[in-house]
Amino acid sequence: MSAPSFPELTLSQMLREHALRSPGRTAVRQKDFGIWNPISWKDYFERAADVGHGYRTLGLAAGGHVAVLSENRIEWVLAQLGAGLVGAVTIGVYPTSPASEVAYVLEHADAEVIVCEDQEQVDKVMEVRGQLPLLKRIVVVETKGMRNYPADLVVSFAALEEAGAAHRAQNPGLVEEALAGQSLADTALMIYTSGSTGKPKGAMLTYGNIRAQAVAVIEKLGLGPNTTHLSYLPLCHVAEQMTTLMAPVYLGSQINFGESIRTVQEDLREVAPSMFLGVPRIWEKLHSSIHIRMLETGGVRRRLFEWAYAACEPFAETPRHERTLAEKLRYGVSYLLVFRALQNYVGLRRADVAMTGAAPISPRIVRFFRTIGVRLVEVYGATETSGVALGQKLDRLDPGSVGEPIVDIEARVGDDGELILRGPTVFKGYYKNDEATAATIRDGWLHTGDVVSVTDGQYRIVDRLKDIMITAGGKNLSPSEIENTVKGSPYIKECIVIGEAKKYVSALIQIDYETVGKWAEENRIAYTNFRNLAENPAVRDLIDAEIAEANSQLAQVSHIRRFHLLTKELDHDDDEVTATMKVRRANIQKKYADEIAGLYSAA
């Protein structure tokens, strides 16, 4: 498929184009109280324009900074697109972030207006108000409990739109004037990195970056105007920006917002999207959910699933058009008897393509979904590449690879095996951090910090350059390869490998509470809470067997010899994981130093 041809327009200009060309076509659906409410392209543009004018009434000038602190919903994208229509820049903040992290991002980003979802998020901002000298106003979407907040500081989103509509009537040419002066070189968006090894950095993406990413992801995945998508991953993450705003606004395709992050599985079944993006943790949860369902179904159904899976796994990665007649028949029978119900259960029966990216994933999980008929492709990208930089195609699913470069991106293997990239999706730089920008973009090449290997044009991510471990015996190890092999087990949620300067590899293991809990119930093992379950000798035996299975798939030097079961779940609030659930390795190793020492004492 050749790269799609789109006009040289910014995201904001494309929104206006669709409002003019397809005013009545549905752009967005928002679920409220169980009802999916459609919003046309004309209304999408009109409301965004009202929001943009509303910002001007709050004193936000062109080039000003608007932050959004909310779960995904129509108001999130209206806040962003409204900012774009009047020449402002948007910054996303994770709604799960504690007040201290919110304060850092808002202060560093020079946010003048912040759009908050509800009282909980407003309270975080109010708690750190003294650290935010540039903050002019707080806009709140859900006003429940907000009656006694200062009216000169807090305004409702509805009031913002209303004030914007009045301002627009008095200044009808403002949006047209702003769009006429907008170019692809302008900064559109600032996305803060996860900060797994230090303070988050604000990556500046231009409208040109966004357009180039839209072209690339549409070509790579074969998306079209009739593509549908459920938006649920945080919009302050570049992956969801890519699938909720970048591609749909250029394509004119439809996005759907569910009622809550807690209703994702139900919303998926109702929407049955044609395209789906899941980070590895989502695929792990769906895999565990199916595993629990199989435990609950009992004898005959479970055996039928096991038969169908064993029959179809050998050709899971073979493109459909290359399968033999016998394989097509085998899959057809398995689909009718088992896989169709499972696809309906996870809401992906109509998905033409599904993606996994943002972090490494167990090959076992990927193969599982491909076997049951979910067309899952692995992609690689980063905030600094505006989204996807490498990706598989459906007609070539090499296990363990992340495919080849997207349209217009050059990829090269640099020193120490590091992946370096050049092209129009490479970001503008880090906000207020020229030193980090110069260290990351050198001679026009983006240094990703990821070690890769290349076989027959297909790239494979080995690990982060800084995470490669060297054992006491001088062997180089990839912790993520070991960790993701272990996390292929439905009973293991997290694995943190220890091995730097050690005689052998060990690990801290966090069980999957829901799956292990169901296993315990099936085996009549009583427990009361997470700690009680993790400390049960039978559970340790279960995990021991799962690690032995993982070890059988790894080289001898990578085998986990000893492990410690964590007695609590890793928590963002405890500074153990980032908002995107990336493990803060340094913090973990410091916090669990005694447990790690115990893994090497009396060995």
Short mmCIF file of N, CA and C in Angstrom, two decimals, residues 68-129:
data_model
loop_
_atom_site.label_atom_id
_atom_site.label_comp_id
_atom_site.label_asym_id
_atom_site.label_seq_id
_atom_site.Cartn_x
_atom_site.Cartn_y
_atom_site.Cartn_z
N VAL A 68 -4.08 19.64 30.34
CA VAL A 68 -5.32 18.86 30.53
C VAL A 68 -5.02 17.73 31.50
N LEU A 69 -5.83 17.64 32.55
CA LEU A 69 -5.68 16.64 33.61
C LEU A 69 -6.99 15.88 33.73
N SER A 70 -7.13 14.81 32.93
CA SER A 70 -8.43 14.14 32.84
C SER A 70 -8.28 12.77 32.20
N GLU A 71 -9.25 11.90 32.49
CA GLU A 71 -9.37 10.68 31.71
C GLU A 71 -9.88 11.06 30.32
N ASN A 72 -9.83 10.10 29.39
CA ASN A 72 -10.25 10.37 28.01
C ASN A 72 -11.75 10.65 27.94
N ARG A 73 -12.09 11.70 27.24
CA ARG A 73 -13.49 12.08 27.01
C ARG A 73 -13.49 13.18 25.95
N ILE A 74 -14.68 13.52 25.47
CA ILE A 74 -14.79 14.51 24.41
C ILE A 74 -14.16 15.85 24.82
N GLU A 75 -14.30 16.22 26.09
CA GLU A 75 -13.76 17.51 26.54
C GLU A 75 -12.23 17.55 26.44
N TRP A 76 -11.56 16.38 26.58
CA TRP A 76 -10.09 16.35 26.46
C TRP A 76 -9.68 16.81 25.06
N VAL A 77 -10.28 16.21 24.04
CA VAL A 77 -9.88 16.57 22.67
C VAL A 77 -10.38 17.95 22.27
N LEU A 78 -11.53 18.37 22.82
CA LEU A 78 -12.00 19.73 22.55
C LEU A 78 -11.03 20.75 23.15
N ALA A 79 -10.50 20.44 24.35
CA ALA A 79 -9.54 21.32 24.99
C ALA A 79 -8.28 21.45 24.13
N GLN A 80 -7.83 20.34 23.57
CA GLN A 80 -6.62 20.36 22.74
C GLN A 80 -6.86 21.03 21.40
N LEU A 81 -7.92 20.62 20.73
CA LEU A 81 -8.19 21.19 19.40
C LEU A 81 -8.58 22.67 19.51
N GLY A 82 -9.28 23.02 20.58
CA GLY A 82 -9.61 24.43 20.80
C GLY A 82 -8.37 25.27 20.97
N ALA A 83 -7.39 24.73 21.70
CA ALA A 83 -6.12 25.44 21.86
C ALA A 83 -5.44 25.62 20.51
N GLY A 84 -5.46 24.57 19.68
CA GLY A 84 -4.84 24.64 18.37
C GLY A 84 -5.48 25.66 17.46
N LEU A 85 -6.81 25.81 17.57
CA LEU A 85 -7.54 26.75 16.70
C LEU A 85 -7.23 28.20 17.00
N VAL A 86 -6.67 28.48 18.18
CA VAL A 86 -6.31 29.87 18.49
C VAL A 86 -4.80 30.00 18.72
N GLY A 87 -4.04 29.00 18.24
CA GLY A 87 -2.58 29.09 18.25
C GLY A 87 -1.92 28.80 19.58
N ALA A 88 -2.60 28.09 20.49
CA ALA A 88 -2.01 27.73 21.79
C ALA A 88 -1.44 26.32 21.73
N VAL A 89 -0.69 25.94 22.75
CA VAL A 89 -0.02 24.64 22.84
C VAL A 89 -0.64 23.85 23.97
N THR A 90 -0.84 22.53 23.76
CA THR A 90 -1.47 21.67 24.77
C THR A 90 -0.43 20.79 25.45
N ILE A 91 -0.63 20.58 26.75
CA ILE A 91 0.21 19.67 27.55
C ILE A 91 -0.71 18.69 28.27
N GLY A 92 -0.46 17.41 28.12
CA GLY A 92 -1.26 16.41 28.83
C GLY A 92 -0.61 16.03 30.15
N VAL A 93 -1.44 15.80 31.18
CA VAL A 93 -0.95 15.38 32.50
C VAL A 93 -1.70 14.11 32.89
N TYR A 94 -0.97 13.11 33.37
CA TYR A 94 -1.61 11.85 33.72
C TYR A 94 -2.59 12.03 34.88
N PRO A 95 -3.84 11.58 34.71
CA PRO A 95 -4.83 11.75 35.79
C PRO A 95 -4.51 10.92 37.03
N THR A 96 -3.64 9.92 36.88
CA THR A 96 -3.24 9.10 38.03
C THR A 96 -2.08 9.71 38.81
N SER A 97 -1.52 10.81 38.32
CA SER A 97 -0.35 11.41 38.96
C SER A 97 -0.72 12.03 40.31
N PRO A 98 0.15 11.85 41.33
CA PRO A 98 -0.07 12.55 42.60
C PRO A 98 0.20 14.03 42.44
N ALA A 99 -0.20 14.83 43.43
CA ALA A 99 -0.09 16.29 43.34
C ALA A 99 1.33 16.75 43.06
N SER A 100 2.34 16.06 43.63
CA SER A 100 3.73 16.49 43.44
C SER A 100 4.15 16.39 41.98
N GLU A 101 3.73 15.32 41.28
CA GLU A 101 4.07 15.16 39.86
C GLU A 101 3.29 16.15 39.00
N VAL A 102 2.03 16.38 39.38
CA VAL A 102 1.22 17.37 38.67
C VAL A 102 1.89 18.74 38.76
N ALA A 103 2.36 19.07 39.96
CA ALA A 103 3.01 20.37 40.17
C ALA A 103 4.25 20.51 39.31
N TYR A 104 5.05 19.45 39.24
CA TYR A 104 6.29 19.52 38.45
C TYR A 104 5.97 19.80 36.98
N VAL A 105 5.04 19.04 36.39
CA VAL A 105 4.72 19.20 34.97
C VAL A 105 4.12 20.58 34.70
N LEU A 106 3.16 21.00 35.51
CA LEU A 106 2.50 22.28 35.27
C LEU A 106 3.48 23.44 35.39
N GLU A 107 4.36 23.38 36.40
CA GLU A 107 5.32 24.47 36.60
C GLU A 107 6.35 24.48 35.47
N HIS A 108 6.87 23.28 35.14
CA HIS A 108 7.90 23.20 34.10
C HIS A 108 7.35 23.60 32.74
N ALA A 109 6.10 23.24 32.47
CA ALA A 109 5.49 23.50 31.16
C ALA A 109 4.96 24.93 31.03
N ASP A 110 5.03 25.72 32.11
CA ASP A 110 4.51 27.10 32.09
C ASP A 110 3.03 27.14 31.73
N ALA A 111 2.25 26.23 32.33
CA ALA A 111 0.82 26.16 32.04
C ALA A 111 0.10 27.38 32.60
N GLU A 112 -0.74 27.99 31.75
CA GLU A 112 -1.51 29.18 32.17
C GLU A 112 -2.96 28.83 32.46
N VAL A 113 -3.47 27.82 31.78
CA VAL A 113 -4.83 27.33 32.01
C VAL A 113 -4.74 25.82 32.13
N ILE A 114 -5.47 25.24 33.10
CA ILE A 114 -5.51 23.78 33.19
C ILE A 114 -6.96 23.32 33.20
N VAL A 115 -7.26 22.35 32.34
CA VAL A 115 -8.59 21.76 32.25
C VAL A 115 -8.57 20.48 33.09
N CYS A 116 -9.38 20.43 34.13
CA CYS A 116 -9.45 19.27 35.04
C CYS A 116 -10.78 18.55 34.86
N GLU A 117 -10.74 17.24 35.07
CA GLU A 117 -11.96 16.45 34.87
C GLU A 117 -12.98 16.67 35.98
N ASP A 118 -12.52 16.68 37.24
CA ASP A 118 -13.47 16.71 38.36
C ASP A 118 -12.81 17.31 39.60
N GLN A 119 -13.54 17.23 40.71
CA GLN A 119 -13.06 17.81 41.96
C GLN A 119 -11.74 17.19 42.41
N GLU A 120 -11.58 15.88 42.23
CA GLU A 120 -10.35 15.20 42.64
C GLU A 120 -9.13 15.82 41.96
N GLN A 121 -9.24 16.07 40.66
CA GLN A 121 -8.12 16.65 39.93
C GLN A 121 -7.91 18.12 40.27
N VAL A 122 -8.99 18.85 40.47
CA VAL A 122 -8.89 20.26 40.87
C VAL A 122 -8.16 20.37 42.21
N ASP A 123 -8.49 19.45 43.13
CA ASP A 123 -7.87 19.49 44.46
C ASP A 123 -6.35 19.30 44.39
N LYS A 124 -5.89 18.48 43.44
CA LYS A 124 -4.45 18.31 43.26
C LYS A 124 -3.80 19.64 42.88
N VAL A 125 -4.46 20.36 41.97
CA VAL A 125 -3.93 21.64 41.51
C VAL A 125 -3.98 22.67 42.63
N MET A 126 -5.09 22.69 43.37
CA MET A 126 -5.24 23.64 44.47
C MET A 126 -4.18 23.41 45.54
N GLU A 127 -3.83 22.14 45.75
CA GLU A 127 -2.83 21.78 46.75
C GLU A 127 -1.47 22.38 46.44
N VAL A 128 -1.16 22.52 45.14
CA VAL A 128 0.16 23.02 44.74
C VAL A 128 0.07 24.39 44.07
N ARG A 129 -1.04 25.08 44.28
CA ARG A 129 -1.29 26.37 43.62
C ARG A 129 -0.13 27.35 43.82
#
